[in-house]
Amino acid sequence: MTYDPPRPAGRLLLTPEDKEAPARTRRLRVLGLGQHTEPALDAFADRLAELAGAPYAMVNFIDEERQFFAGLHVPDGSVPAVQSADRTDATKPRIGRYMARDHGFCPHVVVRHKALVLEDVRDYPRFAGNQVVDEFGIHSYLGAPLIDRTGIALGTVCVSDVEPRPWGRAGLDTIKSMAAELVERIELREGGF
């Protein structure tokens, strides 16, 4: 896997076309992923957040309709069981287990089959207008695809922050290593971690 830095664009790019989505959805169902939370994946997200020093970390499986955070780490530690993003006060929503496919940066990682490093998403018009910037205040992102033995990108592992972050080569190496580790665990899967 190589690092292909995003290039500033002159226009906003909507969620990329995902021709692999039907095959991914079938593969996720075969593996029993993307529908239920699993404590092992929450623990994986906790470890990822710690390694990256990030307030948010996710194990994200993406089907044809939505994103599902099967593993989730949030700053206050109050990880929801299963719910969509909801508002805990009148101004700021809380990240839940589900997110629309047009929110965030993971759909781009899945379609590209490459890691994505955004040290400050506002520097890239292609990504700056994404809903997670305004709704959740996300300003930096680091994610890598979970590509299984069939060549399908099942989803991502990612971290994000509300501040710009110089993730650097160390961050990229960490996220790619964690993605590879989780793919190995998924491939050994026979009904549980």
PDB file of N, CA and C in Angstrom, residues 56-124:
ATOM      1  N   TYR A  56     -10.559  10.430  18.615  1.00  0.00           N
ATOM      2  CA  TYR A  56     -11.531   9.559  17.959  1.00  0.00           C
ATOM      3  C   TYR A  56     -10.795   8.465  17.191  1.00  0.00           C
ATOM      4  N   ALA A  57     -11.318   7.243  17.294  1.00  0.00           N
ATOM      5  CA  ALA A  57     -10.783   6.129  16.506  1.00  0.00           C
ATOM      6  C   ALA A  57     -11.946   5.212  16.163  1.00  0.00           C
ATOM      7  N   MET A  58     -11.907   4.639  14.959  1.00  0.00           N
ATOM      8  CA  MET A  58     -13.004   3.800  14.501  1.00  0.00           C
ATOM      9  C   MET A  58     -12.507   2.599  13.713  1.00  0.00           C
ATOM     10  N   VAL A  59     -13.271   1.523  13.828  1.00  0.00           N
ATOM     11  CA  VAL A  59     -13.218   0.395  12.901  1.00  0.00           C
ATOM     12  C   VAL A  59     -14.532   0.515  12.160  1.00  0.00           C
ATOM     13  N   ASN A  60     -14.453   0.850  10.892  1.00  0.00           N
ATOM     14  CA  ASN A  60     -15.628   1.238  10.124  1.00  0.00           C
ATOM     15  C   ASN A  60     -15.863   0.271   8.965  1.00  0.00           C
ATOM     16  N   PHE A  61     -17.045  -0.353   8.947  1.00  0.00           N
ATOM     17  CA  PHE A  61     -17.436  -1.210   7.826  1.00  0.00           C
ATOM     18  C   PHE A  61     -18.492  -0.460   7.023  1.00  0.00           C
ATOM     19  N   ILE A  62     -18.329  -0.451   5.708  1.00  0.00           N
ATOM     20  CA  ILE A  62     -19.188   0.355   4.846  1.00  0.00           C
ATOM     21  C   ILE A  62     -19.943  -0.549   3.879  1.00  0.00           C
ATOM     22  N   ASP A  63     -21.267  -0.488   3.939  1.00  0.00           N
ATOM     23  CA  ASP A  63     -22.059  -1.266   2.986  1.00  0.00           C
ATOM     24  C   ASP A  63     -22.648  -0.317   1.939  1.00  0.00           C
ATOM     25  N   GLU A  64     -23.688  -0.746   1.269  1.00  0.00           N
ATOM     26  CA  GLU A  64     -24.270   0.067   0.192  1.00  0.00           C
ATOM     27  C   GLU A  64     -25.029   1.285   0.694  1.00  0.00           C
ATOM     28  N   GLU A  65     -25.459   1.245   1.936  1.00  0.00           N
ATOM     29  CA  GLU A  65     -26.330   2.299   2.450  1.00  0.00           C
ATOM     30  C   GLU A  65     -25.680   3.208   3.478  1.00  0.00           C
ATOM     31  N   ARG A  66     -24.744   2.680   4.271  1.00  0.00           N
ATOM     32  CA  ARG A  66     -24.252   3.448   5.412  1.00  0.00           C
ATOM     33  C   ARG A  66     -22.877   2.956   5.860  1.00  0.00           C
ATOM     34  N   GLN A  67     -22.353   3.684   6.829  1.00  0.00           N
ATOM     35  CA  GLN A  67     -21.131   3.287   7.518  1.00  0.00           C
ATOM     36  C   GLN A  67     -21.532   2.792   8.909  1.00  0.00           C
ATOM     37  N   PHE A  68     -20.843   1.771   9.383  1.00  0.00           N
ATOM     38  CA  PHE A  68     -21.118   1.237  10.715  1.00  0.00           C
ATOM     39  C   PHE A  68     -19.813   1.149  11.488  1.00  0.00           C
ATOM     40  N   PHE A  69     -19.744   1.850  12.619  1.00  0.00           N
ATOM     41  CA  PHE A  69     -18.561   1.828  13.460  1.00  0.00           C
ATOM     42  C   PHE A  69     -18.658   0.651  14.425  1.00  0.00           C
ATOM     43  N   ALA A  70     -18.159  -0.490  13.989  1.00  0.00           N
ATOM     44  CA  ALA A  70     -18.194  -1.696  14.824  1.00  0.00           C
ATOM     45  C   ALA A  70     -17.221  -1.574  15.983  1.00  0.00           C
ATOM     46  N   GLY A  71     -16.188  -0.767  15.804  1.00  0.00           N
ATOM     47  CA  GLY A  71     -15.263  -0.417  16.875  1.00  0.00           C
ATOM     48  C   GLY A  71     -15.215   1.087  16.959  1.00  0.00           C
ATOM     49  N   LEU A  72     -15.372   1.635  18.172  1.00  0.00           N
ATOM     50  CA  LEU A  72     -15.482   3.081  18.316  1.00  0.00           C
ATOM     51  C   LEU A  72     -14.836   3.541  19.609  1.00  0.00           C
ATOM     52  N   HIS A  73     -14.010   4.573  19.487  1.00  0.00           N
ATOM     53  CA  HIS A  73     -13.430   5.253  20.650  1.00  0.00           C
ATOM     54  C   HIS A  73     -13.765   6.726  20.516  1.00  0.00           C
ATOM     55  N   VAL A  74     -14.385   7.290  21.549  1.00  0.00           N
ATOM     56  CA  VAL A  74     -14.704   8.718  21.576  1.00  0.00           C
ATOM     57  C   VAL A  74     -14.053   9.335  22.811  1.00  0.00           C
ATOM     58  N   PRO A  75     -13.836  10.659  22.809  1.00  0.00           N
ATOM     59  CA  PRO A  75     -13.069  11.292  23.877  1.00  0.00           C
ATOM     60  C   PRO A  75     -13.603  11.061  25.289  1.00  0.00           C
ATOM     61  N   ASP A  76     -14.904  11.113  25.466  1.00  0.00           N
ATOM     62  CA  ASP A  76     -15.433  10.975  26.829  1.00  0.00           C
ATOM     63  C   ASP A  76     -15.655   9.522  27.243  1.00  0.00           C
ATOM     64  N   GLY A  77     -15.362   8.597  26.352  1.00  0.00           N
ATOM     65  CA  GLY A  77     -15.477   7.179  26.677  1.00  0.00           C
ATOM     66  C   GLY A  77     -16.894   6.633  26.681  1.00  0.00           C
ATOM     67  N   SER A  78     -17.875   7.471  26.366  1.00  0.00           N
ATOM     68  CA  SER A  78     -19.271   7.015  26.381  1.00  0.00           C
ATOM     69  C   SER A  78     -19.658   6.485  25.005  1.00  0.00           C
ATOM     70  N   VAL A  79     -19.189   5.294  24.703  1.00  0.00           N
ATOM     71  CA  VAL A  79     -19.458   4.677  23.409  1.00  0.00           C
ATOM     72  C   VAL A  79     -20.882   4.145  23.405  1.00  0.00           C
ATOM     73  N   PRO A  80     -21.692   4.583  22.440  1.00  0.00           N
ATOM     74  CA  PRO A  80     -23.066   4.106  22.367  1.00  0.00           C
ATOM     75  C   PRO A  80     -23.131   2.651  21.928  1.00  0.00           C
ATOM     76  N   ALA A  81     -24.173   1.955  22.368  1.00  0.00           N
ATOM     77  CA  ALA A  81     -24.370   0.570  21.938  1.00  0.00           C
ATOM     78  C   ALA A  81     -24.574   0.565  20.427  1.00  0.00           C
ATOM     79  N   VAL A  82     -25.761   0.877  19.961  1.00  0.00           N
ATOM     80  CA  VAL A  82     -26.010   1.013  18.528  1.00  0.00           C
ATOM     81  C   VAL A  82     -27.016   2.133  18.359  1.00  0.00           C
ATOM     82  N   GLN A  83     -26.606   3.147  17.641  1.00  0.00           N
ATOM     83  CA  GLN A  83     -27.480   4.277  17.347  1.00  0.00           C
ATOM     84  C   GLN A  83     -26.831   5.126  16.286  1.00  0.00           C
ATOM     85  N   SER A  84     -27.605   6.004  15.708  1.00  0.00           N
ATOM     86  CA  SER A  84     -27.051   6.936  14.741  1.00  0.00           C
ATOM     87  C   SER A  84     -26.500   8.136  15.505  1.00  0.00           C
ATOM     88  N   ALA A  85     -25.860   9.023  14.776  1.00  0.00           N
ATOM     89  CA  ALA A  85     -25.387  10.248  15.408  1.00  0.00           C
ATOM     90  C   ALA A  85     -26.601  10.979  15.966  1.00  0.00           C
ATOM     91  N   ASP A  86     -26.493  11.424  17.194  1.00  0.00           N
ATOM     92  CA  ASP A  86     -27.607  12.172  17.766  1.00  0.00           C
ATOM     93  C   ASP A  86     -27.080  13.412  18.472  1.00  0.00           C
ATOM     94  N   ARG A  87     -27.976  14.288  18.802  1.00  0.00           N
ATOM     95  CA  ARG A  87     -27.576  15.535  19.435  1.00  0.00           C
ATOM     96  C   ARG A  87     -27.731  15.409  20.943  1.00  0.00           C
ATOM     97  N   THR A  88     -26.623  15.681  21.651  1.00  0.00           N
ATOM     98  CA  THR A  88     -26.661  15.642  23.102  1.00  0.00           C
ATOM     99  C   THR A  88     -26.982  17.012  23.669  1.00  0.00           C
ATOM    100  N   ASP A  89     -26.846  18.035  22.861  1.00  0.00           N
ATOM    101  CA  ASP A  89     -27.283  19.374  23.217  1.00  0.00           C
ATOM    102  C   ASP A  89     -27.787  20.041  21.941  1.00  0.00           C
ATOM    103  N   ALA A  90     -28.153  21.266  22.042  1.00  0.00           N
ATOM    104  CA  ALA A  90     -28.771  21.932  20.901  1.00  0.00           C
ATOM    105  C   ALA A  90     -27.781  22.266  19.784  1.00  0.00           C
ATOM    106  N   THR A  91     -26.483  22.187  20.048  1.00  0.00           N
ATOM    107  CA  THR A  91     -25.546  22.651  19.045  1.00  0.00           C
ATOM    108  C   THR A  91     -24.658  21.577  18.435  1.00  0.00           C
ATOM    109  N   LYS A  92     -24.337  20.529  19.159  1.00  0.00           N
ATOM    110  CA  LYS A  92     -23.352  19.585  18.640  1.00  0.00           C
ATOM    111  C   LYS A  92     -23.857  18.148  18.721  1.00  0.00           C
ATOM    112  N   PRO A  93     -23.837  17.432  17.584  1.00  0.00           N
ATOM    113  CA  PRO A  93     -24.246  16.029  17.621  1.00  0.00           C
ATOM    114  C   PRO A  93     -23.156  15.169  18.260  1.00  0.00           C
ATOM    115  N   ARG A  94     -23.543  14.005  18.663  1.00  0.00           N
ATOM    116  CA  ARG A  94     -22.617  13.039  19.235  1.00  0.00           C
ATOM    117  C   ARG A  94     -22.402  11.937  18.215  1.00  0.00           C
ATOM    118  N   ILE A  95     -21.170  11.484  18.079  1.00  0.00           N
ATOM    119  CA  ILE A  95     -20.888  10.410  17.130  1.00  0.00           C
ATOM    120  C   ILE A  95     -21.473   9.121  17.670  1.00  0.00           C
ATOM    121  N   GLY A  96     -22.280   8.470  16.844  1.00  0.00           N
ATOM    122  CA  GLY A  96     -22.878   7.193  17.197  1.00  0.00           C
ATOM    123  C   GLY A  96     -22.292   6.086  16.348  1.00  0.00           C
ATOM    124  N   ARG A  97     -22.957   4.960  16.286  1.00  0.00           N
ATOM    125  CA  ARG A  97     -22.443   3.798  15.563  1.00  0.00           C
ATOM    126  C   ARG A  97     -22.678   3.857  14.058  1.00  0.00           C
ATOM    127  N   TYR A  98     -23.688   4.610  13.615  1.00  0.00           N
ATOM    128  CA  TYR A  98     -23.996   4.682  12.186  1.00  0.00           C
ATOM    129  C   TYR A  98     -23.719   6.077  11.655  1.00  0.00           C
ATOM    130  N   MET A  99     -23.319   6.133  10.402  1.00  0.00           N
ATOM    131  CA  MET A  99     -23.135   7.412   9.734  1.00  0.00           C
ATOM    132  C   MET A  99     -23.511   7.233   8.261  1.00  0.00           C
ATOM    133  N   ALA A 100     -24.074   8.253   7.691  1.00  0.00           N
ATOM    134  CA  ALA A 100     -24.437   8.205   6.268  1.00  0.00           C
ATOM    135  C   ALA A 100     -23.181   8.024   5.418  1.00  0.00           C
ATOM    136  N   ARG A 101     -23.348   7.425   4.257  1.00  0.00           N
ATOM    137  CA  ARG A 101     -22.199   7.187   3.361  1.00  0.00           C
ATOM    138  C   ARG A 101     -21.580   8.478   2.846  1.00  0.00           C
ATOM    139  N   ASP A 102     -22.329   9.570   2.833  1.00  0.00           N
ATOM    140  CA  ASP A 102     -21.770  10.817   2.318  1.00  0.00           C
ATOM    141  C   ASP A 102     -21.109  11.660   3.403  1.00  0.00           C
ATOM    142  N   HIS A 103     -21.027  11.146   4.615  1.00  0.00           N
ATOM    143  CA  HIS A 103     -20.334  11.831   5.702  1.00  0.00           C
ATOM    144  C   HIS A 103     -18.935  11.241   5.851  1.00  0.00           C
ATOM    145  N   GLY A 104     -18.003  12.071   6.208  1.00  0.00           N
ATOM    146  CA  GLY A 104     -16.678  11.589   6.541  1.00  0.00           C
ATOM    147  C   GLY A 104     -15.798  11.294   5.341  1.00  0.00           C
ATOM    148  N   PHE A 105     -14.672  10.669   5.642  1.00  0.00           N
ATOM    149  CA  PHE A 105     -13.625  10.469   4.661  1.00  0.00           C
ATOM    150  C   PHE A 105     -13.380   8.993   4.349  1.00  0.00           C
ATOM    151  N   CYS A 106     -13.911   8.103   5.175  1.00  0.00           N
ATOM    152  CA  CYS A 106     -13.709   6.667   4.969  1.00  0.00           C
ATOM    153  C   CYS A 106     -14.203   6.164   3.611  1.00  0.00           C
ATOM    154  N   PRO A 107     -15.345   6.642   3.098  1.00  0.00           N
ATOM    155  CA  PRO A 107     -15.762   6.174   1.776  1.00  0.00           C
ATOM    156  C   PRO A 107     -14.711   6.450   0.690  1.00  0.00           C
ATOM    157  N   HIS A 108     -13.964   7.525   0.830  1.00  0.00           N
ATOM    158  CA  HIS A 108     -12.897   7.826  -0.131  1.00  0.00           C
ATOM    159  C   HIS A 108     -11.765   6.809  -0.008  1.00  0.00           C
ATOM    160  N   VAL A 109     -11.432   6.437   1.222  1.00  0.00           N
ATOM    161  CA  VAL A 109     -10.366   5.450   1.459  1.00  0.00           C
ATOM    162  C   VAL A 109     -10.760   4.106   0.863  1.00  0.00           C
ATOM    163  N   VAL A 110     -12.002   3.707   1.058  1.00  0.00           N
ATOM    164  CA  VAL A 110     -12.476   2.413   0.566  1.00  0.00           C
ATOM    165  C   VAL A 110     -12.442   2.369  -0.965  1.00  0.00           C
ATOM    166  N   VAL A 111     -12.899   3.413  -1.608  1.00  0.00           N
ATOM    167  CA  VAL A 111     -12.915   3.442  -3.071  1.00  0.00           C
ATOM    168  C   VAL A 111     -11.491   3.499  -3.627  1.00  0.00           C
ATOM    169  N   ARG A 112     -10.625   4.260  -2.989  1.00  0.00           N
ATOM    170  CA  ARG A 112      -9.242   4.413  -3.455  1.00  0.00           C
ATOM    171  C   ARG A 112      -8.376   3.182  -3.177  1.00  0.00           C
ATOM    172  N   HIS A 113      -8.755   2.409  -2.153  1.00  0.00           N
ATOM    173  CA  HIS A 113      -7.925   1.283  -1.698  1.00  0.00           C
ATOM    174  C   HIS A 113      -6.563   1.774  -1.231  1.00  0.00           C
ATOM    175  N   LYS A 114      -6.507   2.987  -0.721  1.00  0.00           N
ATOM    176  CA  LYS A 114      -5.254   3.582  -0.255  1.00  0.00           C
ATOM    177  C   LYS A 114      -5.500   4.367   1.019  1.00  0.00           C
ATOM    178  N   ALA A 115      -4.450   4.458   1.827  1.00  0.00           N
ATOM    179  CA  ALA A 115      -4.519   5.278   3.031  1.00  0.00           C
ATOM    180  C   ALA A 115      -4.730   6.745   2.643  1.00  0.00           C
ATOM    181  N   LEU A 116      -5.321   7.487   3.553  1.00  0.00           N
ATOM    182  CA  LEU A 116      -5.576   8.904   3.335  1.00  0.00           C
ATOM    183  C   LEU A 116      -5.122   9.674   4.564  1.00  0.00           C
ATOM    184  N   VAL A 117      -4.290  10.667   4.352  1.00  0.00           N
ATOM    185  CA  VAL A 117      -3.779  11.520   5.409  1.00  0.00           C
ATOM    186  C   VAL A 117      -4.255  12.940   5.148  1.00  0.00           C
ATOM    187  N   LEU A 118      -5.026  13.467   6.069  1.00  0.00           N
ATOM    188  CA  LEU A 118      -5.486  14.851   5.980  1.00  0.00           C
ATOM    189  C   LEU A 118      -5.077  15.547   7.274  1.00  0.00           C
ATOM    190  N   GLU A 119      -3.984  16.281   7.228  1.00  0.00           N
ATOM    191  CA  GLU A 119      -3.496  16.943   8.433  1.00  0.00           C
ATOM    192  C   GLU A 119      -4.408  18.098   8.833  1.00  0.00           C
ATOM    193  N   ASP A 120      -4.982  18.777   7.860  1.00  0.00           N
ATOM    194  CA  ASP A 120      -6.008  19.791   8.107  1.00  0.00           C
ATOM    195  C   ASP A 120      -6.980  19.719   6.933  1.00  0.00           C
ATOM    196  N   VAL A 121      -8.140  19.141   7.173  1.00  0.00           N
ATOM    197  CA  VAL A 121      -9.089  18.905   6.079  1.00  0.00           C
ATOM    198  C   VAL A 121      -9.499  20.208   5.395  1.00  0.00           C
ATOM    199  N   ARG A 122      -9.401  21.309   6.106  1.00  0.00           N
ATOM    200  CA  ARG A 122      -9.804  22.600   5.534  1.00  0.00           C
ATOM    201  C   ARG A 122      -8.853  23.070   4.440  1.00  0.00           C
ATOM    202  N   ASP A 123      -7.673  22.444   4.347  1.00  0.00           N
ATOM    203  CA  ASP A 123      -6.726  22.779   3.285  1.00  0.00           C
ATOM    204  C   ASP A 123      -7.113  22.173   1.941  1.00  0.00           C
ATOM    205  N   TYR A 124      -8.109  21.305   1.920  1.00  0.00           N
ATOM    206  CA  TYR A 124      -8.496  20.587   0.711  1.00  0.00           C
ATOM    207  C   TYR A 124      -9.964  20.843   0.408  1.00  0.00           C
TER     208      TYR A 124
END
